[in-house]
PDB file of N, CA and C in Angstrom:
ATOM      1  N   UNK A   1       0.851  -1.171   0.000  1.00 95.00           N
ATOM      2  CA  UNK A   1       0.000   0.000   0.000  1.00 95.00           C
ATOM      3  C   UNK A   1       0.892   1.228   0.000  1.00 95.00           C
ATOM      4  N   UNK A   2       0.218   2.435  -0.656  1.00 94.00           N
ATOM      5  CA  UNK A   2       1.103   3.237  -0.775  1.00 94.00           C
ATOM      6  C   UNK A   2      -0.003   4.594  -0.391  1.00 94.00           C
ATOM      7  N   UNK A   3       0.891   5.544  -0.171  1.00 95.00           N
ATOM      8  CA  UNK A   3       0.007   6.464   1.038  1.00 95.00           C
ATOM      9  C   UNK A   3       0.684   7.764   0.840  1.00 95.00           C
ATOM     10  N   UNK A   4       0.209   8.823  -0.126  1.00 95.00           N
ATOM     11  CA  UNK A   4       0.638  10.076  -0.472  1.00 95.00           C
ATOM     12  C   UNK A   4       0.101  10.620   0.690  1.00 95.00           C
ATOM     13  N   UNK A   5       0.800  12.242   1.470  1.00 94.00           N
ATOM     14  CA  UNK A   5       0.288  12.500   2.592  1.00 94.00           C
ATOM     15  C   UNK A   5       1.108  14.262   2.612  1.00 94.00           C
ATOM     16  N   UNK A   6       0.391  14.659   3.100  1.00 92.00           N
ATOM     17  CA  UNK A   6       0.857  16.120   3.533  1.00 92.00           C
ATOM     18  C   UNK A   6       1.363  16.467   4.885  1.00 92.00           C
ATOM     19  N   UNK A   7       2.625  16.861   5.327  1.00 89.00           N
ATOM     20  CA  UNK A   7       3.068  16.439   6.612  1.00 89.00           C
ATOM     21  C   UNK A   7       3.360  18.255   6.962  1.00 89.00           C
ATOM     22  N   UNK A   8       3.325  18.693   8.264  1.00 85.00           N
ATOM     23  CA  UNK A   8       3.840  20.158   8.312  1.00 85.00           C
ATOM     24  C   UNK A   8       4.586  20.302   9.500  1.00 85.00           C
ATOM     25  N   UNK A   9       5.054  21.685   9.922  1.00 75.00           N
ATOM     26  CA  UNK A   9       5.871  21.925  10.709  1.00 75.00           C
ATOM     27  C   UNK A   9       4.352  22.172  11.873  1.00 75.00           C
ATOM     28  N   UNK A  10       4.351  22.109  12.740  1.00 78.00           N
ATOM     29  CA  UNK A  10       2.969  22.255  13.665  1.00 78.00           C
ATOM     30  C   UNK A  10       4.011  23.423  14.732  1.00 78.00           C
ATOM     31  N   UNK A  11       3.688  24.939  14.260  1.00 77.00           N
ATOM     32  CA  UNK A  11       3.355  25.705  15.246  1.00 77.00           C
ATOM     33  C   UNK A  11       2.410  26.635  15.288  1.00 77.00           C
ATOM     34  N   UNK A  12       2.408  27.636  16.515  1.00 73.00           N
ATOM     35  CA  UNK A  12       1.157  28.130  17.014  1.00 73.00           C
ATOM     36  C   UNK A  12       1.259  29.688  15.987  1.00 73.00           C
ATOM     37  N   UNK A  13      -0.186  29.384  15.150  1.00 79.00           N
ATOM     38  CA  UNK A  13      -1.255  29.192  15.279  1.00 79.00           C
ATOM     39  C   UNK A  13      -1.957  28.042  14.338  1.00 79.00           C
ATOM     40  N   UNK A  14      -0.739  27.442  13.983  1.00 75.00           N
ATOM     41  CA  UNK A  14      -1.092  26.065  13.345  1.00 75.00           C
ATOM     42  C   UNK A  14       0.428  25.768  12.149  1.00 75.00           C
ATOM     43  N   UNK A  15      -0.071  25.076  11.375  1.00 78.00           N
ATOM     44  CA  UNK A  15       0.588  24.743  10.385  1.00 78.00           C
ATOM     45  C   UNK A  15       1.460  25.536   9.277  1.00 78.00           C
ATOM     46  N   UNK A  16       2.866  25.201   9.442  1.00 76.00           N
ATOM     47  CA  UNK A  16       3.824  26.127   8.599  1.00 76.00           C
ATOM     48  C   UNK A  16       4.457  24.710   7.711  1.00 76.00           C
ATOM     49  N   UNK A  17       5.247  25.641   6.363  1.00 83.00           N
ATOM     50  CA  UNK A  17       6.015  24.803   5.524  1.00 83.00           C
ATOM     51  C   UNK A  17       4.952  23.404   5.184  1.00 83.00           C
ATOM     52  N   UNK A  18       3.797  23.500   4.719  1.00 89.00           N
ATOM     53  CA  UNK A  18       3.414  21.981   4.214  1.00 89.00           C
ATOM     54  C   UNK A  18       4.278  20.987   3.105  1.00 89.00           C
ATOM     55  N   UNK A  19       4.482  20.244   2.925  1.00 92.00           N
ATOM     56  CA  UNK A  19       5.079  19.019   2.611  1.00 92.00           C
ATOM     57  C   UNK A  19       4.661  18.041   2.328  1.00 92.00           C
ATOM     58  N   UNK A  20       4.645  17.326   1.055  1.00 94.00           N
ATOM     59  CA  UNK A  20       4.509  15.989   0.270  1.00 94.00           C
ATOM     60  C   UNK A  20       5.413  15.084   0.616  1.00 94.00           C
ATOM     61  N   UNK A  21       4.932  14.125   1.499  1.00 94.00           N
ATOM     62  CA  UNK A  21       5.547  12.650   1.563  1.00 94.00           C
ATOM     63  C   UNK A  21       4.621  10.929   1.053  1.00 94.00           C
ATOM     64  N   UNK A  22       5.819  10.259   1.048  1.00 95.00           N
ATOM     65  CA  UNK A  22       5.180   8.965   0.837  1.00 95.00           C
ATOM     66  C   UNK A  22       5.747   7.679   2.051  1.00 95.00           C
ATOM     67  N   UNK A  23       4.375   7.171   2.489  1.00 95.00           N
ATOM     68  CA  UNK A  23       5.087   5.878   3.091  1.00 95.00           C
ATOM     69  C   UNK A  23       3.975   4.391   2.756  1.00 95.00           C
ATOM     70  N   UNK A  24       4.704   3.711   3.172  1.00 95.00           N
ATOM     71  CA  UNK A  24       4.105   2.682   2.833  1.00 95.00           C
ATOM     72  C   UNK A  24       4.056   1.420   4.069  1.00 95.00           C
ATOM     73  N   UNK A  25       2.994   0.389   3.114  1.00 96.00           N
ATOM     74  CA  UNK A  25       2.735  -0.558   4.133  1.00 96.00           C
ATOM     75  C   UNK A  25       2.429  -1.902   3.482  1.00 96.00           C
ATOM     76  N   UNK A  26       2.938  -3.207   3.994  1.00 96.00           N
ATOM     77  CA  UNK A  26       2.146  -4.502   3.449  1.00 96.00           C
ATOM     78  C   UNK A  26       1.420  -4.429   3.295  1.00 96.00           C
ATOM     79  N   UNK A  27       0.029  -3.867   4.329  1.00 96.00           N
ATOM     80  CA  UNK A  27      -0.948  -3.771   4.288  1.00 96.00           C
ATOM     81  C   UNK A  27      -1.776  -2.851   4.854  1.00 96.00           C
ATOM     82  N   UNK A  28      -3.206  -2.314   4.012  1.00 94.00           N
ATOM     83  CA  UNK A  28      -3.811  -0.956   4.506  1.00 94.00           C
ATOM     84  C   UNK A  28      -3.822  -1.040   5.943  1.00 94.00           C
ATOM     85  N   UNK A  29      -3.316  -1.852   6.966  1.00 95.00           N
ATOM     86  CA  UNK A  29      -3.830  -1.491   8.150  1.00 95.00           C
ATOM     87  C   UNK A  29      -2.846  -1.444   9.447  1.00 95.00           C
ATOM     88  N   UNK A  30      -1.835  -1.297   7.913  1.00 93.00           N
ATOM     89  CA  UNK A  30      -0.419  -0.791   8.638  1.00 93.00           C
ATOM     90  C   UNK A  30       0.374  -1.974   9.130  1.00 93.00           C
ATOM     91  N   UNK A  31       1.628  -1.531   9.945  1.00 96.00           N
ATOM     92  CA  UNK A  31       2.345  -0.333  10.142  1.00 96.00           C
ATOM     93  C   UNK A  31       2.615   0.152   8.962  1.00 96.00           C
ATOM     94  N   UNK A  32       2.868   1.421   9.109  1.00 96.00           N
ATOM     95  CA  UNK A  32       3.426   2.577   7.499  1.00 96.00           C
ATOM     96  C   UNK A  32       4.658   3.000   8.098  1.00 96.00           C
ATOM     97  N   UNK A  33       5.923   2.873   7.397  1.00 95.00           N
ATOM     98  CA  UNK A  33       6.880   3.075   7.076  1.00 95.00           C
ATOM     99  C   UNK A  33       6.937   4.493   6.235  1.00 95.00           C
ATOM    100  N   UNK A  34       7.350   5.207   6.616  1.00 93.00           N
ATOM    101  CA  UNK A  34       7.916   6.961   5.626  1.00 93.00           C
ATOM    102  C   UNK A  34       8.884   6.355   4.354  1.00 93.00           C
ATOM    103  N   UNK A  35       9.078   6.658   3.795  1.00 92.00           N
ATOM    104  CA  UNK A  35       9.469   6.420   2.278  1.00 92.00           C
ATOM    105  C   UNK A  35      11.223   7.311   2.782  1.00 92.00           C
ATOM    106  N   UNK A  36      11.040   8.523   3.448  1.00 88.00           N
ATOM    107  CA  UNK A  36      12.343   8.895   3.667  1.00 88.00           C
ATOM    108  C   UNK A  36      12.189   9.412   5.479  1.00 88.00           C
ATOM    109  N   UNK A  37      12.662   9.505   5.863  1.00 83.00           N
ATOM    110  CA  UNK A  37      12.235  10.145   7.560  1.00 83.00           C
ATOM    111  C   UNK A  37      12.341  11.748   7.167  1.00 83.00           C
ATOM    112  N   UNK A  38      13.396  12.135   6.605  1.00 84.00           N
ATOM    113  CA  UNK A  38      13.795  13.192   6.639  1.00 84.00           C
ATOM    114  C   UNK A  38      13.524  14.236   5.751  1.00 84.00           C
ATOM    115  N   UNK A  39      13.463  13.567   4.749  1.00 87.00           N
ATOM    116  CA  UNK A  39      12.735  14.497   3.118  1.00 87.00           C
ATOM    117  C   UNK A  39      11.591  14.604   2.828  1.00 87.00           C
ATOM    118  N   UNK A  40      10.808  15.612   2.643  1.00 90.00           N
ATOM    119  CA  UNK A  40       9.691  15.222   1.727  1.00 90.00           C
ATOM    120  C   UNK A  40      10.067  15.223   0.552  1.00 90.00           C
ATOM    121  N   UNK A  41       9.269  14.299  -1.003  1.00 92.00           N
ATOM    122  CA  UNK A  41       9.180  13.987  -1.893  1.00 92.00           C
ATOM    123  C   UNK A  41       9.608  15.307  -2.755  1.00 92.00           C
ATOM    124  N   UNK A  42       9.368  16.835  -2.339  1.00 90.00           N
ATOM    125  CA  UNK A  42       9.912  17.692  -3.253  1.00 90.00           C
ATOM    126  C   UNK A  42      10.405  18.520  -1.992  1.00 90.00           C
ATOM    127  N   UNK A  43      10.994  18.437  -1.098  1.00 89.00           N
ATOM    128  CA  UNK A  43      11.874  19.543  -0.468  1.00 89.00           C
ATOM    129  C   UNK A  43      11.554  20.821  -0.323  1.00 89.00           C
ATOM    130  N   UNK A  44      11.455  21.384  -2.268  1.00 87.00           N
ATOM    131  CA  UNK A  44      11.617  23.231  -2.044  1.00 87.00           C
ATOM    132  C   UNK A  44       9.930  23.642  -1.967  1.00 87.00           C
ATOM    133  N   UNK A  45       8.599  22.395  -1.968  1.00 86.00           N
ATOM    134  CA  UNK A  45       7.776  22.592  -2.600  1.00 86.00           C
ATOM    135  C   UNK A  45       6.734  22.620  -0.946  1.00 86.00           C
ATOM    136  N   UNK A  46       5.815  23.857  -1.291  1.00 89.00           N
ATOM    137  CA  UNK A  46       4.833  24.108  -0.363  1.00 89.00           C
ATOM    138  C   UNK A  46       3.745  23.711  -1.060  1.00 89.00           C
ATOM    139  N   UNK A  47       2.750  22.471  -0.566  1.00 91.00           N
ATOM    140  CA  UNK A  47       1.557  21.871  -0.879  1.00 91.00           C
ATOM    141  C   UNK A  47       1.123  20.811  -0.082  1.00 91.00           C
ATOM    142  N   UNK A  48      -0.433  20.767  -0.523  1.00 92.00           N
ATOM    143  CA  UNK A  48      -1.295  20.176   0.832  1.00 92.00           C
ATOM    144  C   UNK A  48      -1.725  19.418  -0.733  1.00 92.00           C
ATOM    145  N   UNK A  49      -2.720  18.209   0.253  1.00 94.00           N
ATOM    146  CA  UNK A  49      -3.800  17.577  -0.850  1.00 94.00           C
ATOM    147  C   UNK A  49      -3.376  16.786  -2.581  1.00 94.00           C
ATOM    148  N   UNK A  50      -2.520  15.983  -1.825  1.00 95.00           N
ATOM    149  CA  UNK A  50      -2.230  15.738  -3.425  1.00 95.00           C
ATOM    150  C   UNK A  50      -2.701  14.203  -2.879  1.00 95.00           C
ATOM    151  N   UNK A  51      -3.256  13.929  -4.867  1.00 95.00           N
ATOM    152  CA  UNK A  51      -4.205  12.560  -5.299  1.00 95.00           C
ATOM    153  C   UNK A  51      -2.991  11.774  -6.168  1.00 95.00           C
ATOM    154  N   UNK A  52      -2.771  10.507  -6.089  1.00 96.00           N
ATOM    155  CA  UNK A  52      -1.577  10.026  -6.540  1.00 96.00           C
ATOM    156  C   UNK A  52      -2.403   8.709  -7.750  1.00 96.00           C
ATOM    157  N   UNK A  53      -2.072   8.417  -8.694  1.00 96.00           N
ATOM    158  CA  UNK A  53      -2.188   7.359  -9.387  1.00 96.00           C
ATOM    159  C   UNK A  53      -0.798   7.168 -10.536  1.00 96.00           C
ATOM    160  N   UNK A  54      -1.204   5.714 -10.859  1.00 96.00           N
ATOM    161  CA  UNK A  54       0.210   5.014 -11.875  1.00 96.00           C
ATOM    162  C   UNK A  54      -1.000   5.370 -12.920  1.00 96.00           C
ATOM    163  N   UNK A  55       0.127   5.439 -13.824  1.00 97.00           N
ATOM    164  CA  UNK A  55      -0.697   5.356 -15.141  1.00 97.00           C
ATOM    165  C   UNK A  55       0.060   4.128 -16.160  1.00 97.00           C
ATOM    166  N   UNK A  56      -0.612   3.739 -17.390  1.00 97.00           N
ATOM    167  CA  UNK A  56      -0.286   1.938 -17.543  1.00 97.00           C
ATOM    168  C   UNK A  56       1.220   2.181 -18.061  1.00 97.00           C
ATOM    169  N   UNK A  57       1.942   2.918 -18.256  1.00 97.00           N
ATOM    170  CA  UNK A  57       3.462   2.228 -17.859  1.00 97.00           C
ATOM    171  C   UNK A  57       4.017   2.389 -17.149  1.00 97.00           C
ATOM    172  N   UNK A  58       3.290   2.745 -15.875  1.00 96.00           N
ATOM    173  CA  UNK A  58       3.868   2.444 -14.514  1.00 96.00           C
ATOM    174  C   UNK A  58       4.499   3.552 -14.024  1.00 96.00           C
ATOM    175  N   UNK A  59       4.289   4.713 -14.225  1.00 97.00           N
ATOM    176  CA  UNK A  59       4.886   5.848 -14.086  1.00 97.00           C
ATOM    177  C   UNK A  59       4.049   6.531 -12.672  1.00 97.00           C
ATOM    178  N   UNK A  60       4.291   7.152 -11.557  1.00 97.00           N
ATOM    179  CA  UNK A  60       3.786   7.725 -10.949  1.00 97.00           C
ATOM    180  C   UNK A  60       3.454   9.239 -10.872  1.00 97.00           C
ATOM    181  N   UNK A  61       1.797   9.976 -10.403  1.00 96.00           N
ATOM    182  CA  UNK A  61       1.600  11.131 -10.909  1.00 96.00           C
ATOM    183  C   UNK A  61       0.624  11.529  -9.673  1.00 96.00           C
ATOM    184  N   UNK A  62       1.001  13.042  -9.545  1.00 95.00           N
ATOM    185  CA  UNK A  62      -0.063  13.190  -8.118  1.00 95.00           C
ATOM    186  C   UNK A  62      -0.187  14.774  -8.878  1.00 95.00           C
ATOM    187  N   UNK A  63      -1.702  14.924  -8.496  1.00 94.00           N
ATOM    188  CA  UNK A  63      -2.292  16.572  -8.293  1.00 94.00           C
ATOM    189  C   UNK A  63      -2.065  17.057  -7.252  1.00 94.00           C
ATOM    190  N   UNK A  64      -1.996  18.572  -7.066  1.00 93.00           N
ATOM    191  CA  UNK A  64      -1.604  18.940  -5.166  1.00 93.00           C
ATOM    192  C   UNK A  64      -2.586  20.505  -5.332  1.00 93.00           C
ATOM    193  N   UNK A  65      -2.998  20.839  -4.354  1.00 92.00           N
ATOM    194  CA  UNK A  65      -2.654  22.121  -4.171  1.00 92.00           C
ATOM    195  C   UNK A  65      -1.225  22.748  -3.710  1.00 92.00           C
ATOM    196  N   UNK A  66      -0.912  23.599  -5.034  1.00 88.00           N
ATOM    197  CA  UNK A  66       0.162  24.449  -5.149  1.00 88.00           C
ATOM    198  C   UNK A  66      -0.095  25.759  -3.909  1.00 88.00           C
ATOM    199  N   UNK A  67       0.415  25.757  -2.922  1.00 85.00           N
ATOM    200  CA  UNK A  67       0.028  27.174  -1.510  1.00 85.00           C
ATOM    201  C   UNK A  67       0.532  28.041  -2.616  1.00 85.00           C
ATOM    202  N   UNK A  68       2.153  28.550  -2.816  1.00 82.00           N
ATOM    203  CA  UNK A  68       2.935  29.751  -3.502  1.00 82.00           C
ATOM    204  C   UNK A  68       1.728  30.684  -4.435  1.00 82.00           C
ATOM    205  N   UNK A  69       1.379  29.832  -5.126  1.00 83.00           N
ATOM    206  CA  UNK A  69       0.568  30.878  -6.047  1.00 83.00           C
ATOM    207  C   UNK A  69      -1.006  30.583  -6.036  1.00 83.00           C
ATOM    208  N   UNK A  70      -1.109  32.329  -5.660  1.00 83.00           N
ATOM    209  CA  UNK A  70      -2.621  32.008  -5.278  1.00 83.00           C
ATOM    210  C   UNK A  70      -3.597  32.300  -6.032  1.00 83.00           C
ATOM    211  N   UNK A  71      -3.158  31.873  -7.621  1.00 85.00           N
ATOM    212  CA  UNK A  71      -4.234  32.246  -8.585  1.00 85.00           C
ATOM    213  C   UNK A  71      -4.399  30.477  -9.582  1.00 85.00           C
ATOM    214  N   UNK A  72      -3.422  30.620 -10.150  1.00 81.00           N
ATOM    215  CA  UNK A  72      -3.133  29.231 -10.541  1.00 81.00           C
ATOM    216  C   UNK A  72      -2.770  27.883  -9.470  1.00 81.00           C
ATOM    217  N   UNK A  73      -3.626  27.120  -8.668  1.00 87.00           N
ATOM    218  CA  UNK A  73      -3.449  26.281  -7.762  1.00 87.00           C
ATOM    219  C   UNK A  73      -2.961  24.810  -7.333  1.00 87.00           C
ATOM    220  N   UNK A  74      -3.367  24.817  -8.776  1.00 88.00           N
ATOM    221  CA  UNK A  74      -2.989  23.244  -9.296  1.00 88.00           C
ATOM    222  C   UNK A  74      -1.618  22.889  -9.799  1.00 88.00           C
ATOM    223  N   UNK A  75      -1.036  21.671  -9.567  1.00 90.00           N
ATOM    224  CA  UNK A  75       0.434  21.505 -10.139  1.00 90.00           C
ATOM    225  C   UNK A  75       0.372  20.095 -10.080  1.00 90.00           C
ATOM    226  N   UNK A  76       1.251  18.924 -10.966  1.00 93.00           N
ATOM    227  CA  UNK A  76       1.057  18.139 -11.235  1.00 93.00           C
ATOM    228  C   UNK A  76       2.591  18.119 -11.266  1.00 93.00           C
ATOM    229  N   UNK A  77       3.080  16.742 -10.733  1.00 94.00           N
ATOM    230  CA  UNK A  77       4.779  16.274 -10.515  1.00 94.00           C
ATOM    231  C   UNK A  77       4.508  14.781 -10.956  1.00 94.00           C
ATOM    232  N   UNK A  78       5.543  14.390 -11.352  1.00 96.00           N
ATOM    233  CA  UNK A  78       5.284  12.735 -11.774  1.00 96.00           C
ATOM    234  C   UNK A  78       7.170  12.474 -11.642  1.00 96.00           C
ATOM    235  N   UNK A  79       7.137  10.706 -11.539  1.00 96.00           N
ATOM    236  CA  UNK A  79       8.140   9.647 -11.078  1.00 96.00           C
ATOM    237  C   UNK A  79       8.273   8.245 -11.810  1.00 96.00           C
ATOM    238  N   UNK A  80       9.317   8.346 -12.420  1.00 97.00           N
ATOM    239  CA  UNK A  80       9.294   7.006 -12.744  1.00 97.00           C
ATOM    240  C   UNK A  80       8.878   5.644 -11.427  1.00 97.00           C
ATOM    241  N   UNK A  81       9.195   6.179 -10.133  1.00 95.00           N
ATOM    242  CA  UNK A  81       8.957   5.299  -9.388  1.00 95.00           C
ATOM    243  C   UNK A  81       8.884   6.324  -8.192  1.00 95.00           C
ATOM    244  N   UNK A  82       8.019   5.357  -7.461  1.00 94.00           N
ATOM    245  CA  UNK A  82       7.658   6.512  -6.217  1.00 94.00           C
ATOM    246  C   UNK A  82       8.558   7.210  -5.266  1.00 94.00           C
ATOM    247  N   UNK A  83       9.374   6.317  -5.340  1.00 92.00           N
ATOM    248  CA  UNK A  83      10.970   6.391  -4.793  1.00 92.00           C
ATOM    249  C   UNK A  83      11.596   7.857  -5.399  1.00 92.00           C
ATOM    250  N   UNK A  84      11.146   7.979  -6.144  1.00 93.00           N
ATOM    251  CA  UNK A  84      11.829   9.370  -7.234  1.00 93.00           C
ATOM    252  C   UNK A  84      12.993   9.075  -7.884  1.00 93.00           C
ATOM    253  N   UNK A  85      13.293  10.045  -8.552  1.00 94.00           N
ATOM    254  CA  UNK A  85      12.856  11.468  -8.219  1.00 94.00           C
ATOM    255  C   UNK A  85      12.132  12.143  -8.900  1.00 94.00           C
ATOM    256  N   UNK A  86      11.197  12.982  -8.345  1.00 94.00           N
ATOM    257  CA  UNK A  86      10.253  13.460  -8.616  1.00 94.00           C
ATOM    258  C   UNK A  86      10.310  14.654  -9.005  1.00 94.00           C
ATOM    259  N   UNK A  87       9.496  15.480 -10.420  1.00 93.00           N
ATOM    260  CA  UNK A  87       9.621  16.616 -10.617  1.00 93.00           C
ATOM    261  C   UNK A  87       8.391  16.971 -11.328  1.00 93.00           C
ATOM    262  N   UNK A  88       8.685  18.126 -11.236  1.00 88.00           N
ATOM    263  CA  UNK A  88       7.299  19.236 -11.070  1.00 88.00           C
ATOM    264  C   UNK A  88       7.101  19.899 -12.213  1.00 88.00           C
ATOM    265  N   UNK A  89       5.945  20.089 -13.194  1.00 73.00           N
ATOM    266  CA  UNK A  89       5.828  21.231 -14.408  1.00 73.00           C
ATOM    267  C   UNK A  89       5.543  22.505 -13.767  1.00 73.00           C
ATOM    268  N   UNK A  90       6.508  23.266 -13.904  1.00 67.00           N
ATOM    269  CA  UNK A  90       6.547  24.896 -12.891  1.00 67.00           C
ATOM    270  C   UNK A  90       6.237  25.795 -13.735  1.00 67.00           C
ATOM    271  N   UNK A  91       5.727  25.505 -15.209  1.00 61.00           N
ATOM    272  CA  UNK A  91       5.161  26.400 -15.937  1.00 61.00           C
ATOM    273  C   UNK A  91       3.584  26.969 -15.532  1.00 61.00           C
ATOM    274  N   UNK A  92       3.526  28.478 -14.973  1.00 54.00           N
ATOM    275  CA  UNK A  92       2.030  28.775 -14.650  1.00 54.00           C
ATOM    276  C   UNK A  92       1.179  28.474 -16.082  1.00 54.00           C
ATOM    277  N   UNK A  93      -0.094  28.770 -15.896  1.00 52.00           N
ATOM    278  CA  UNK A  93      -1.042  28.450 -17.138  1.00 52.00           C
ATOM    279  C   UNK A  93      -1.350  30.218 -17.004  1.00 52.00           C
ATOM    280  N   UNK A  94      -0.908  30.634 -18.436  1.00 51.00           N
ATOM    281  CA  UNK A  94      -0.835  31.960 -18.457  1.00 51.00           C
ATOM    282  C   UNK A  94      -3.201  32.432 -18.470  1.00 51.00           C
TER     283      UNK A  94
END
């Protein structure tokens, strides 16, 4: 099982720096293992809410909300393997 997730820094008055990670598990009902302890999946990248699917040659692809820009919201990153590395189309939609 595999488990896209948004992880943050938790201070007061809530949530700073959001973050894309992956962990995984034998099975949905756990234990889940983090994919890295220390990294999220894009490092320089602020986003919540991302939907992950393979597509049929096996390539991995997630939607997110993009926080940085607050007109164009959407951003789409894909992986040959979930493992990465992963990268991002940073072109806005004019």
């Amino acid at each position: 099982v595999l488990l896209m997730y948004r992880g943050c820094v938790v201070r007061q008055p809530g949530c700073e720096k959001e973050k894309i990670g992956i962990s995984y598990a034998r099975q949905w009902q756990g234990p889940y293992i983090r994919h890295d302890d220390v990294n999220p999946i894009l490092p320089s990248l602020d986003a919540e809410d991302p939907s992950m699917w393979v597509d049929a040659r096996g390539h991995f692809h997630f939607l997110m909300h993009y926080i940085p820009d607050p007109v164009n919201t959407a951003r789409h990153a894909f992986a040959r393997n979930y493992t990465g590395p992963w990268q991002m189309h940073e072109a806005s939609i004019p």
